Coordinates of C-alpha atoms and ligand atoms in Angstrom, one line a residue:
M1 CA 76.1 102.3 122.4
R2 CA 73.2 99.3 121.8
S3 CA 75.5 97.0 119.7
K4 CA 78.1 96.3 122.5
E5 CA 75.1 94.6 124.4
L6 CA 73.7 92.9 121.9
I7 CA 77.2 91.7 120.8
E8 CA 77.6 90.0 124.4
K9 CA 74.2 88.6 124.0
Y10 CA 75.1 86.8 120.7
K11 CA 78.1 85.6 121.6
R12 CA 76.7 83.9 124.6
I13 CA 73.8 82.1 122.0
M14 CA 76.8 81.4 119.9
A15 CA 79.0 79.6 122.1
G16 CA 78.6 76.5 120.4
F17 CA 79.3 77.5 117.2
G18 CA 83.0 77.8 117.8
K19 CA 85.1 81.2 117.6
P20 CA 84.0 84.3 115.4
I21 CA 86.1 85.6 112.4
S22 CA 85.1 88.9 114.2
E23 CA 83.6 89.9 117.3
E24 CA 82.5 93.4 115.9
G25 CA 80.1 91.1 113.5
K26 CA 82.1 93.5 110.8
I27 CA 84.8 91.3 109.1
E28 CA 87.6 93.0 107.8
I29 CA 90.3 91.5 105.8
L30 CA 93.5 93.8 104.1
G31 CA 91.0 96.3 104.6
D32 CA 88.0 95.2 103.0
R33 CA 84.7 94.0 104.5
Y34 CA 84.3 90.4 104.0
V35 CA 81.0 88.2 104.9
V36 CA 80.5 84.7 105.6
V37 CA 77.8 83.3 103.1
S38 CA 76.9 79.4 102.2
C39 CA 77.7 77.3 99.3
A40 CA 73.7 76.1 99.7
W41 CA 72.9 79.6 97.5
F42 CA 75.8 81.6 97.1
T43 CA 76.0 81.5 93.6
R44 CA 73.8 78.7 92.9
K45 CA 70.6 80.7 93.4
F46 CA 71.5 83.8 91.8
Y47 CA 72.3 81.8 88.3
E48 CA 69.1 80.1 89.0
E49 CA 66.9 83.6 89.4
I50 CA 68.9 85.4 86.6
E51 CA 68.4 82.9 84.4
K52 CA 64.9 83.8 83.8
Y53 CA 65.6 87.1 82.3
M54 CA 68.9 86.3 80.4
G55 CA 69.4 82.5 79.9
E56 CA 72.4 81.3 79.8
A57 CA 74.1 84.5 79.5
S58 CA 73.8 84.9 83.4
Q59 CA 76.6 82.7 83.3
G60 CA 78.8 85.1 81.1
L61 CA 78.1 87.9 83.4
F62 CA 79.4 86.3 86.8
Y63 CA 82.6 85.3 84.3
E64 CA 82.9 89.0 83.8
I65 CA 82.4 89.9 87.7
G66 CA 84.9 86.9 88.4
F67 CA 87.6 88.0 85.7
R68 CA 87.5 91.6 87.1
M69 CA 87.9 89.9 90.8
G70 CA 90.7 88.0 89.5
R71 CA 92.6 90.6 88.3
D72 CA 92.4 92.9 91.6
I73 CA 93.4 89.7 93.8
A74 CA 96.3 89.4 91.2
K75 CA 97.4 92.9 91.3
R76 CA 97.0 93.0 95.3
F77 CA 98.9 89.8 95.7
L78 CA 101.7 90.6 93.3
K79 CA 102.3 93.2 96.1
I80 CA 102.0 91.2 99.1
S81 CA 103.5 87.6 98.0
P82 CA 106.8 87.2 99.5
L83 CA 108.0 86.0 96.2
R84 CA 106.4 86.7 92.5
E85 CA 107.2 83.2 91.3
K86 CA 105.0 81.8 94.4
M87 CA 102.2 84.1 94.0
L88 CA 99.8 81.3 92.8
D89 CA 100.5 79.2 95.6
F90 CA 99.7 82.3 97.5
I91 CA 96.5 83.0 95.9
G92 CA 95.8 79.0 96.2
A93 CA 96.4 79.6 99.8
A94 CA 94.3 82.8 100.6
G95 CA 91.7 80.8 98.5
Y96 CA 91.9 77.5 100.7
S97 CA 91.3 80.2 103.7
L98 CA 88.6 81.6 102.8
G99 CA 86.7 78.5 101.7
W100 CA 86.8 79.1 97.8
M101 CA 88.6 76.2 96.7
L102 CA 91.3 73.7 97.0
T103 CA 93.5 73.8 93.9
E104 CA 96.3 72.6 92.1
Y105 CA 98.0 74.5 89.1
F106 CA 99.7 72.7 86.3
Y107 CA 101.5 75.0 83.3
D108 CA 102.1 73.0 79.7
G109 CA 102.4 74.4 76.5
G110 CA 101.5 77.8 77.5
V111 CA 98.2 76.9 78.6
W112 CA 97.4 76.6 82.7
Y113 CA 95.4 73.8 84.3
A114 CA 93.9 74.0 87.6
Y115 CA 92.4 70.9 89.4
A116 CA 90.2 72.0 91.9
H117 CA 89.2 69.2 94.8
Y118 CA 86.8 71.7 96.2
T119 CA 85.1 74.2 94.8
F120 CA 82.2 76.7 96.7
E121 CA 79.9 76.8 93.4
S122 CA 79.8 72.7 92.8
Q123 CA 79.1 72.0 96.5
G124 CA 75.7 74.0 96.1
Y125 CA 74.4 71.5 93.5
I126 CA 76.5 68.3 95.5
D127 CA 74.7 69.3 98.3
S128 CA 71.2 69.7 97.1
S129 CA 72.3 66.3 95.0
E130 CA 71.5 68.1 91.8
I131 CA 73.7 67.0 88.8
K132 CA 73.8 69.6 86.4
D133 CA 74.6 68.5 82.4
K134 CA 77.0 71.6 82.2
P135 CA 80.1 72.9 84.4
V136 CA 78.6 75.3 87.2
C137 CA 81.6 77.3 88.2
H138 CA 81.3 80.6 86.0
L139 CA 82.4 83.1 88.7
L140 CA 85.5 80.9 89.3
R141 CA 86.3 80.5 85.8
G142 CA 86.2 84.1 85.6
V143 CA 88.3 84.9 89.0
L144 CA 90.9 82.3 87.4
A145 CA 91.0 83.9 84.1
G146 CA 91.6 87.0 85.6
I147 CA 94.8 86.0 88.0
V148 CA 96.4 84.4 84.9
T149 CA 95.9 86.9 82.5
E150 CA 97.3 89.7 85.4
Y151 CA 100.3 87.1 85.9
M152 CA 101.0 86.6 82.8
G153 CA 100.7 90.0 80.9
K154 CA 98.3 88.8 78.5
K155 CA 94.5 88.0 78.5
F156 CA 93.6 84.4 79.1
R157 CA 90.2 83.0 78.8
C158 CA 88.8 79.9 81.5
E159 CA 86.7 76.9 80.4
E160 CA 85.8 74.2 82.6
A161 CA 87.0 70.7 81.3
A162 CA 85.3 69.1 84.3
C163 CA 83.3 70.0 87.1
R164 CA 82.0 68.4 90.0
G165 CA 78.6 70.1 89.5
M166 CA 78.4 67.2 86.5
G167 CA 79.1 64.8 89.0
G168 CA 83.2 64.7 88.7
R169 CA 85.6 64.1 91.2
Y170 CA 87.6 67.5 90.2
C171 CA 86.8 70.7 88.6
I172 CA 89.4 71.0 86.1
F173 CA 89.6 74.9 84.5
V174 CA 91.6 75.0 81.3
I175 CA 92.8 78.7 81.4
F176 CA 94.4 79.3 77.7
P177 CA 95.8 82.8 75.9
E178 CA 92.5 84.6 74.2
E179 CA 95.2 84.9 71.1
G180 CA 98.4 82.9 69.9
E181 CA 99.0 79.3 69.3
H182 CA 98.7 77.0 72.1
T183 CA 97.1 73.2 72.7
I184 CA 95.1 72.0 75.1
K185 CA 96.0 68.7 76.4
V186 CA 94.2 68.3 79.8
P187 CA 97.5 66.4 81.6
S188 CA 97.0 63.3 83.3
A189 CA 97.8 65.3 86.4
D190 CA 100.0 64.0 89.8
L191 CA 97.4 65.3 92.2
K192 CA 98.6 65.4 95.6
D193 CA 96.3 64.1 98.6
K194 CA 94.1 66.9 99.4
D195 CA 95.1 66.9 102.8
I196 CA 98.8 67.4 102.1
L197 CA 97.3 70.0 99.4
A198 CA 95.2 71.4 102.5
E199 CA 98.2 71.4 104.8
K200 CA 100.6 73.0 102.6
Y201 CA 97.8 75.8 102.1
R202 CA 97.6 76.4 105.8
E203 CA 101.2 77.0 106.1
L204 CA 101.4 79.7 103.2
A205 CA 98.1 81.6 104.8
S206 CA 100.0 81.8 108.0
K207 CA 103.0 83.5 105.9
L208 CA 100.7 86.3 104.2
P209 CA 99.7 89.5 105.8
G210 CA 96.4 89.5 107.2
F211 CA 95.5 86.2 106.6
R212 CA 94.8 82.9 108.5
I213 CA 92.5 80.1 107.3
F214 CA 89.2 81.9 107.6
I215 CA 87.1 79.4 106.9
D216 CA 88.3 76.7 109.6
D217 CA 87.8 73.5 107.7
T218 CA 86.8 73.8 104.1
F219 CA 85.1 70.5 104.0
V220 CA 82.8 70.6 106.8
S221 CA 82.3 74.0 109.0
Y222 CA 80.3 75.4 111.4
G223 CA 77.2 73.0 111.7
G224 CA 78.1 70.3 108.8
L225 CA 77.5 73.4 106.3
K226 CA 79.9 74.7 103.7
Y227 CA 80.5 78.1 103.8
L228 CA 82.8 80.8 101.9
L229 CA 83.9 84.5 102.5
V230 CA 82.9 87.0 99.7
N231 CA 84.3 90.7 99.8
T232 CA 81.4 92.9 100.2
K233 CA 82.6 94.9 97.2
Y234 CA 81.8 92.2 95.1
F235 CA 79.0 91.0 96.8
T236 CA 77.2 93.3 96.7
A237 CA 78.3 96.1 94.9
E238 CA 79.6 94.7 92.0
I239 CA 76.7 92.4 91.5
Y240 CA 73.9 94.5 92.1
K241 CA 76.0 97.5 89.3
D242 CA 76.2 94.4 86.6
L243 CA 72.9 92.9 87.1
Y244 CA 71.0 96.1 87.1
G245 CA 72.9 97.4 84.0
I246 CA 71.7 94.4 82.1
I247 CA 68.1 93.6 83.5
G248 CA 67.1 97.2 85.3
D249 CA 64.5 97.0 87.6
A250 CA 64.2 93.5 87.6
V251 CA 67.2 93.4 89.5
N252 CA 65.2 94.4 92.7
G253 CA 63.1 90.9 91.8
V254 CA 65.9 89.0 91.9
L255 CA 67.5 90.1 95.0
D256 CA 63.9 90.3 96.7
R257 CA 63.5 86.6 95.5
V258 CA 67.1 85.5 96.5
G259 CA 66.9 86.9 99.7
R260 CA 63.5 85.5 100.9
Y261 CA 65.1 82.1 99.9
V262 CA 67.6 82.4 102.2
G263 CA 65.7 83.6 104.5
N264 CA 63.7 80.7 104.5
C265 CA 66.4 78.3 104.8
L266 CA 67.5 80.4 107.8
V267 CA 64.4 79.5 109.2
E268 CA 64.7 75.8 108.4
I269 CA 68.0 75.3 109.8
Y270 CA 67.7 77.7 112.9
S271 CA 64.4 76.0 114.1
K272 CA 66.8 73.0 114.9
K273 CA 68.9 74.9 117.1
F274 CA 66.8 77.5 118.7
E275 CA 63.9 78.0 120.7
D276 CA 63.5 81.5 119.9
V277 CA 64.3 81.2 116.4
I278 CA 64.1 84.8 115.3
E279 CA 66.7 85.3 118.4
G280 CA 68.7 82.4 117.0
I281 CA 69.0 83.8 113.6
S282 CA 69.9 87.5 114.7
A283 CA 72.9 85.7 116.6
A284 CA 73.7 84.0 113.7
A285 CA 74.0 87.1 111.4
W286 CA 76.5 88.6 113.8
F287 CA 78.4 85.7 113.9
F288 CA 78.7 85.5 110.3
G289 CA 79.6 89.0 109.6
W290 CA 76.3 90.1 108.3
G291 CA 76.2 93.3 111.0
I292 CA 74.6 93.1 114.4
P293 CA 70.4 92.8 114.1
E294 CA 68.2 93.8 116.7
V295 CA 64.5 92.9 116.3
V296 CA 61.8 94.6 118.4
E297 CA 57.9 93.6 118.2
K298 CA 55.2 95.6 118.9
E299 CA 51.7 94.6 118.0
S300 CA 51.4 94.2 114.0
L301 CA 54.4 96.1 113.9
I302 CA 58.2 94.5 113.9
K303 CA 61.1 96.8 113.6
V304 CA 64.5 95.6 112.7
R305 CA 67.4 98.0 113.4
F306 CA 70.6 96.2 111.8
Y307 CA 73.9 97.8 113.0
E308 CA 76.8 97.8 110.4
P309 CA 74.9 95.7 107.5
F310 CA 77.2 94.4 105.4
E311 CA 75.8 95.1 102.3
Y312 CA 78.4 97.5 100.4
R313 CA 77.2 101.0 101.3
C314 CA 73.7 99.8 101.1
S315 CA 73.2 99.0 97.5
A316 CA 75.3 100.7 95.0
G317 CA 73.7 101.5 91.6
T318 CA 70.2 100.3 93.0
D319 CA 67.2 102.3 93.5
G320 CA 66.5 100.6 96.6
E321 CA 68.6 100.0 99.8
C322 CA 69.5 97.3 101.6
L323 CA 67.5 94.9 98.8
F324 CA 68.9 91.5 99.7
L325 CA 68.7 91.7 103.7
R326 CA 65.1 93.0 103.0
G327 CA 64.3 89.7 101.2
V328 CA 66.1 87.7 104.1
I329 CA 64.3 89.6 106.8
L330 CA 60.9 88.9 104.7
G331 CA 61.6 85.1 104.0
V332 CA 62.6 84.7 107.8
L333 CA 59.1 86.9 109.2
N334 CA 56.9 85.0 106.8
R335 CA 57.9 81.9 107.5
V336 CA 58.3 82.1 111.2
Y337 CA 54.8 84.3 111.5
N338 CA 52.9 82.3 108.5
E339 CA 52.0 85.2 107.4
H340 CA 52.7 87.6 104.5
C341 CA 54.8 90.6 106.0
K342 CA 55.4 93.8 104.2
I343 CA 58.2 95.8 104.3
E344 CA 56.6 99.6 105.2
K345 CA 59.9 101.3 104.9
V346 CA 63.7 100.8 104.8
V347 CA 65.8 103.9 106.8
C348 CA 69.6 103.4 106.3
S349 CA 71.3 106.1 108.0
S350 CA 75.1 106.5 108.2
S351 CA 77.0 108.5 110.7
E352 CA 81.0 108.7 110.8
N353 CA 81.4 105.7 113.2
E354 CA 78.2 103.9 112.3
L355 CA 76.0 102.5 109.7
S356 CA 72.1 101.4 111.2
C357 CA 69.4 100.2 109.1
D358 CA 65.6 100.3 110.0
F359 CA 63.5 98.0 108.2
I360 CA 59.7 98.7 109.4
V361 CA 57.7 95.6 108.5
V362 CA 53.9 95.2 108.8
R363 CA 52.4 92.0 109.9
G364 CA 49.6 90.9 107.5
D365 CA 47.0 88.2 107.6
N366 CA 47.9 85.1 105.7
G367 CA 45.0 86.0 103.1
D368 CA 43.7 82.8 102.5
Ligands
ZN1 ZN1 83.3 73.3 88.6
ZN2 ZN1 70.8 100.4 104.6

């Protein structure tokens, strides 16, 4: 199989990056496929694009997706946590292991408080030196509300009382019951040193079946950039489905623009590291579990074959296939060739043991 040869080549190219999470270009954790994405754009770039259609309601959308994720996570952890009363600790360990957040939980007067030393959602703003006037961690708010709802057996909501995206030192999440009496008073928490907390989570993660620390050091990893692992059931399938239900076909444009933005960033980063930037990005795609790409150029046509692309069954709920990857491919090629490239067609095919998608791209002239 051709993909095996590609893997050997990409392994050599990425040797300086450390050990890949999976050698197959396909990351599986507890039976689900995960993908490594950068905090620089996930979820920040989505908010920016979706706000054009929905205004601040986009935050509620990600909150709802997060809420469903949180409930799923809690249901799963109720089964796999060695001790039920330690479940939140184990979820904290899993969240740390995936590069999502480094959090301490407190419970006071019927309300949960989560102090996060690190959240991936705020990191994108910190790295781009953007200070927002409102909290930014909407997906995480939803996830925490979903987890606590399942754990406590009644519906909880979550608001952020402070956020690193606003220049705060921590994100402080307040998770309170939707109904009934409660008083919110953000406790002046006696926080552990973050290294001690990280150490505790490292140890707990190693006790969880199927887990270990995946994103090696949450704070700086892989060439100074920060990353997280996301379940492809949510990114991409659930996000597409929800977006499609609300903004309809405009979802294609959102995914295209987020994809192109990512493609552009990839060229920016990898042109500094690799002489052949397309080959370098292809190798990085394998390293980060996006699949195994192969780029073949023939005069004005470029064929990008992607073995095992991560887009969940290619793009549930939308009218196209591999919509985000299309955008990424165009973002990369436009920037590398400095031309307006166009996707002529995408052919997604799956057999019993392999999925492969072909993107046929036509190089154009730069038009001006
Ligand atoms: Zn935050
Ligand atoms: Zn596809």
